């Protein structure tokens, strides 16, 4: 008995030593090491902010119903761009798609170099009439107060459009000529499906244009969002989740509710919904592994221990991730029952009952595998299953490409206190339409968000600090300048 106990204690001690050793050695500081900080450009801050404020004042709203499109607003936005950035419009080729989506092409000297594509979108989501009065500043005021710019689009995503244009205007003011072709693509309906971006992507495909890399909106610099590290974290999206709506339909005989069957169409549908919700998709840690590989070194030892020993603690880690809706969304394909419809009157049996289930697809899962999962867990021939508004998850872009390296080095050279890591974008971006044009698609905006300001995405009181906007211009200029130079790696 003593030998057994001694053996058990010995095993525990060995495991403990291994766990602690790995906790101290697995995660290395592999962040880009800054030798030469970026030389910032001398822009007129007040003028740049004023132009951005004007852009916010134009209500370029996307509605689900395209008939509600405010043509005058988009025409005004185009006019503002032309007036604000004369050199861009004089020295690049501008093409419009679907009336309002825009592509600027700046021709490079070396046709052997693949071009680069920088993206953004000029449209914004509506402001709910019920919450309009809750805005501290009017939603389309563009007011600049105490170093903060207020209004819909300051984060999502006129910051990208205007900062990119500022950077190119400055680049052209110095009579520089790129080695590599540079494209800017600005969609006008990203918030309503991205038909403009689809038209642009189709055009590029028809012209046999492939890109060295693509940079679109997506990740941000997070402060206090990722537990365990006190440093700001730049989240560079290397993949988008996909999405699909599956419609569940059950047909019934109908009739008066005074003589119901054992199970109405609505009841059969309800059982199917319960089965779907009770069988969520399995969680996977791959994107957290990718993230912690880059920032794990900065975390306290007690948090590093389980992350560095997933061979032992993976069930515990995954269970912890699933306890939070935000982290669970990065760990698995999510299931959300969003729409229900049955009878139109309380005493009428439904002849048809429907539900819509929205899935956000983790790379590795597919629309077909989700349908197979539904058919298995519902297991009822009375429930028909059909897909609507489907888009597969994106491929995962590499982190050893020039695009990622330039993003990483530019962020770090602007502020070496910011740590950079790849991550999974939970929402959809216009870049999803460009998958066939590049293997290297990245999603990042030079905007700093915390747990409170994160709720401003599509929410109340959207705002950005003046400093963040000016940093965005510096970031995009650094990206533009280095990309245009044709260098094959980051400095």
PDB file of N, CA and C in Angstrom, residues 234-277:
ATOM      1  N   UNK A 234      -3.304  44.120 -30.176  1.00  0.00           N
ATOM      2  CA  UNK A 234      -3.801  44.344 -31.533  1.00  0.00           C
ATOM      3  C   UNK A 234      -4.249  43.011 -32.102  1.00  0.00           C
ATOM      4  N   UNK A 235      -5.544  42.914 -32.376  1.00  0.00           N
ATOM      5  CA  UNK A 235      -6.134  41.682 -32.893  1.00  0.00           C
ATOM      6  C   UNK A 235      -6.234  41.780 -34.412  1.00  0.00           C
ATOM      7  N   UNK A 236      -5.407  41.029 -35.102  1.00  0.00           N
ATOM      8  CA  UNK A 236      -5.380  41.058 -36.564  1.00  0.00           C
ATOM      9  C   UNK A 236      -6.119  39.831 -37.075  1.00  0.00           C
ATOM     10  N   UNK A 237      -7.269  40.053 -37.708  1.00  0.00           N
ATOM     11  CA  UNK A 237      -8.081  38.942 -38.166  1.00  0.00           C
ATOM     12  C   UNK A 237      -7.423  38.187 -39.313  1.00  0.00           C
ATOM     13  N   UNK A 238      -7.293  36.880 -39.147  1.00  0.00           N
ATOM     14  CA  UNK A 238      -6.744  36.031 -40.206  1.00  0.00           C
ATOM     15  C   UNK A 238      -7.828  35.152 -40.820  1.00  0.00           C
ATOM     16  N   UNK A 239      -9.044  35.261 -40.307  1.00  0.00           N
ATOM     17  CA  UNK A 239     -10.161  34.488 -40.860  1.00  0.00           C
ATOM     18  C   UNK A 239     -11.468  35.133 -40.419  1.00  0.00           C
ATOM     19  N   UNK A 240     -12.498  34.933 -41.223  1.00  0.00           N
ATOM     20  CA  UNK A 240     -13.873  35.322 -40.892  1.00  0.00           C
ATOM     21  C   UNK A 240     -14.683  34.073 -40.610  1.00  0.00           C
ATOM     22  N   UNK A 241     -15.576  34.132 -39.634  1.00  0.00           N
ATOM     23  CA  UNK A 241     -16.579  33.088 -39.522  1.00  0.00           C
ATOM     24  C   UNK A 241     -17.559  33.218 -40.695  1.00  0.00           C
ATOM     25  N   UNK A 242     -18.088  32.098 -41.126  1.00  0.00           N
ATOM     26  CA  UNK A 242     -19.131  32.127 -42.129  1.00  0.00           C
ATOM     27  C   UNK A 242     -20.495  32.257 -41.470  1.00  0.00           C
ATOM     28  N   UNK A 243     -21.539  32.231 -42.272  1.00  0.00           N
ATOM     29  CA  UNK A 243     -22.880  32.282 -41.697  1.00  0.00           C
ATOM     30  C   UNK A 243     -23.857  31.587 -42.634  1.00  0.00           C
ATOM     31  N   UNK A 244     -24.902  31.069 -42.029  1.00  0.00           N
ATOM     32  CA  UNK A 244     -25.980  30.473 -42.811  1.00  0.00           C
ATOM     33  C   UNK A 244     -27.245  30.493 -41.980  1.00  0.00           C
ATOM     34  N   UNK A 245     -28.366  30.781 -42.615  1.00  0.00           N
ATOM     35  CA  UNK A 245     -29.671  30.645 -41.990  1.00  0.00           C
ATOM     36  C   UNK A 245     -30.311  29.359 -42.481  1.00  0.00           C
ATOM     37  N   UNK A 246     -30.685  28.500 -41.544  1.00  0.00           N
ATOM     38  CA  UNK A 246     -31.452  27.313 -41.914  1.00  0.00           C
ATOM     39  C   UNK A 246     -32.900  27.517 -41.485  1.00  0.00           C
ATOM     40  N   UNK A 247     -33.809  27.285 -42.419  1.00  0.00           N
ATOM     41  CA  UNK A 247     -35.229  27.417 -42.140  1.00  0.00           C
ATOM     42  C   UNK A 247     -35.814  26.043 -41.873  1.00  0.00           C
ATOM     43  N   UNK A 248     -36.443  25.896 -40.721  1.00  0.00           N
ATOM     44  CA  UNK A 248     -37.123  24.656 -40.356  1.00  0.00           C
ATOM     45  C   UNK A 248     -38.619  24.854 -40.611  1.00  0.00           C
ATOM     46  N   UNK A 249     -39.200  23.941 -41.357  1.00  0.00           N
ATOM     47  CA  UNK A 249     -40.604  24.085 -41.735  1.00  0.00           C
ATOM     48  C   UNK A 249     -41.379  22.807 -41.403  1.00  0.00           C
ATOM     49  N   UNK A 250     -42.529  22.985 -40.755  1.00  0.00           N
ATOM     50  CA  UNK A 250     -43.422  21.860 -40.453  1.00  0.00           C
ATOM     51  C   UNK A 250     -44.816  22.218 -40.970  1.00  0.00           C
ATOM     52  N   UNK A 251     -45.400  21.321 -41.733  1.00  0.00           N
ATOM     53  CA  UNK A 251     -46.749  21.537 -42.258  1.00  0.00           C
ATOM     54  C   UNK A 251     -47.769  20.739 -41.457  1.00  0.00           C
ATOM     55  N   UNK A 252     -48.955  21.318 -41.266  1.00  0.00           N
ATOM     56  CA  UNK A 252     -50.029  20.658 -40.530  1.00  0.00           C
ATOM     57  C   UNK A 252     -51.348  20.748 -41.277  1.00  0.00           C
ATOM     58  N   UNK A 253     -52.333  20.049 -40.753  1.00  0.00           N
ATOM     59  CA  UNK A 253     -53.648  20.031 -41.407  1.00  0.00           C
ATOM     60  C   UNK A 253     -54.433  21.309 -41.161  1.00  0.00           C
ATOM     61  N   UNK A 254     -54.114  22.022 -40.105  1.00  0.00           N
ATOM     62  CA  UNK A 254     -54.872  23.220 -39.772  1.00  0.00           C
ATOM     63  C   UNK A 254     -56.179  22.859 -39.086  1.00  0.00           C
ATOM     64  N   UNK A 255     -57.085  23.826 -39.001  1.00  0.00           N
ATOM     65  CA  UNK A 255     -58.361  23.591 -38.362  1.00  0.00           C
ATOM     66  C   UNK A 255     -58.553  24.425 -37.123  1.00  0.00           C
ATOM     67  N   UNK A 256     -59.621  24.122 -36.392  1.00  0.00           N
ATOM     68  CA  UNK A 256     -59.963  24.868 -35.181  1.00  0.00           C
ATOM     69  C   UNK A 256     -59.210  24.293 -33.985  1.00  0.00           C
ATOM     70  N   UNK A 257     -58.782  25.178 -33.094  1.00  0.00           N
ATOM     71  CA  UNK A 257     -57.982  24.743 -31.942  1.00  0.00           C
ATOM     72  C   UNK A 257     -58.788  23.923 -30.938  1.00  0.00           C
ATOM     73  N   UNK A 258     -60.122  23.883 -31.093  1.00  0.00           N
ATOM     74  CA  UNK A 258     -60.943  23.092 -30.169  1.00  0.00           C
ATOM     75  C   UNK A 258     -60.798  21.592 -30.423  1.00  0.00           C
ATOM     76  N   UNK A 259     -60.244  21.230 -31.576  1.00  0.00           N
ATOM     77  CA  UNK A 259     -60.059  19.814 -31.896  1.00  0.00           C
ATOM     78  C   UNK A 259     -58.629  19.588 -32.403  1.00  0.00           C
ATOM     79  N   UNK A 260     -57.665  19.781 -31.513  1.00  0.00           N
ATOM     80  CA  UNK A 260     -56.266  19.720 -31.946  1.00  0.00           C
ATOM     81  C   UNK A 260     -55.771  18.277 -32.040  1.00  0.00           C
ATOM     82  N   UNK A 261     -54.749  18.047 -32.868  1.00  0.00           N
ATOM     83  CA  UNK A 261     -54.067  16.748 -32.868  1.00  0.00           C
ATOM     84  C   UNK A 261     -53.161  16.649 -31.647  1.00  0.00           C
ATOM     85  N   UNK A 262     -52.567  15.504 -31.467  1.00  0.00           N
ATOM     86  CA  UNK A 262     -51.655  15.333 -30.323  1.00  0.00           C
ATOM     87  C   UNK A 262     -50.494  16.318 -30.400  1.00  0.00           C
ATOM     88  N   UNK A 263     -50.012  16.580 -31.616  1.00  0.00           N
ATOM     89  CA  UNK A 263     -48.907  17.530 -31.790  1.00  0.00           C
ATOM     90  C   UNK A 263     -49.209  18.404 -32.991  1.00  0.00           C
ATOM     91  N   UNK A 264     -49.323  19.693 -32.757  1.00  0.00           N
ATOM     92  CA  UNK A 264     -49.539  20.623 -33.862  1.00  0.00           C
ATOM     93  C   UNK A 264     -48.221  20.850 -34.602  1.00  0.00           C
ATOM     94  N   UNK A 265     -48.325  21.515 -35.746  1.00  0.00           N
ATOM     95  CA  UNK A 265     -47.105  21.849 -36.483  1.00  0.00           C
ATOM     96  C   UNK A 265     -46.156  22.678 -35.619  1.00  0.00           C
ATOM     97  N   UNK A 266     -46.735  23.573 -34.820  1.00  0.00           N
ATOM     98  CA  UNK A 266     -45.908  24.393 -33.932  1.00  0.00           C
ATOM     99  C   UNK A 266     -45.253  23.535 -32.854  1.00  0.00           C
ATOM    100  N   UNK A 267     -45.969  22.553 -32.328  1.00  0.00           N
ATOM    101  CA  UNK A 267     -45.403  21.679 -31.309  1.00  0.00           C
ATOM    102  C   UNK A 267     -44.279  20.821 -31.853  1.00  0.00           C
ATOM    103  N   UNK A 268     -44.462  20.290 -33.057  1.00  0.00           N
ATOM    104  CA  UNK A 268     -43.407  19.492 -33.693  1.00  0.00           C
ATOM    105  C   UNK A 268     -42.169  20.358 -33.937  1.00  0.00           C
ATOM    106  N   UNK A 269     -42.428  21.581 -34.385  1.00  0.00           N
ATOM    107  CA  UNK A 269     -41.329  22.513 -34.620  1.00  0.00           C
ATOM    108  C   UNK A 269     -40.602  22.840 -33.315  1.00  0.00           C
ATOM    109  N   UNK A 270     -41.375  23.032 -32.239  1.00  0.00           N
ATOM    110  CA  UNK A 270     -40.770  23.352 -30.943  1.00  0.00           C
ATOM    111  C   UNK A 270     -39.844  22.234 -30.484  1.00  0.00           C
ATOM    112  N   UNK A 271     -40.263  20.997 -30.670  1.00  0.00           N
ATOM    113  CA  UNK A 271     -39.424  19.857 -30.300  1.00  0.00           C
ATOM    114  C   UNK A 271     -38.125  19.873 -31.097  1.00  0.00           C
ATOM    115  N   UNK A 272     -38.233  20.196 -32.386  1.00  0.00           N
ATOM    116  CA  UNK A 272     -37.036  20.259 -33.223  1.00  0.00           C
ATOM    117  C   UNK A 272     -36.088  21.356 -32.751  1.00  0.00           C
ATOM    118  N   UNK A 273     -36.652  22.493 -32.380  1.00  0.00           N
ATOM    119  CA  UNK A 273     -35.825  23.612 -31.907  1.00  0.00           C
ATOM    120  C   UNK A 273     -35.091  23.227 -30.627  1.00  0.00           C
ATOM    121  N   UNK A 274     -35.803  22.587 -29.711  1.00  0.00           N
ATOM    122  CA  UNK A 274     -35.172  22.153 -28.457  1.00  0.00           C
ATOM    123  C   UNK A 274     -34.023  21.185 -28.748  1.00  0.00           C
ATOM    124  N   UNK A 275     -34.241  20.277 -29.697  1.00  0.00           N
ATOM    125  CA  UNK A 275     -33.190  19.323 -30.054  1.00  0.00           C
ATOM    126  C   UNK A 275     -31.963  20.042 -30.607  1.00  0.00           C
ATOM    127  N   UNK A 276     -32.187  21.062 -31.448  1.00  0.00           N
ATOM    128  CA  UNK A 276     -31.069  21.813 -32.028  1.00  0.00           C
ATOM    129  C   UNK A 276     -30.297  22.558 -30.948  1.00  0.00           C
ATOM    130  N   UNK A 277     -31.041  23.223 -30.049  1.00  0.00           N
ATOM    131  CA  UNK A 277     -30.359  23.981 -28.990  1.00  0.00           C
ATOM    132  C   UNK A 277     -29.658  23.073 -27.996  1.00  0.00           C
TER     133      UNK A 277
END
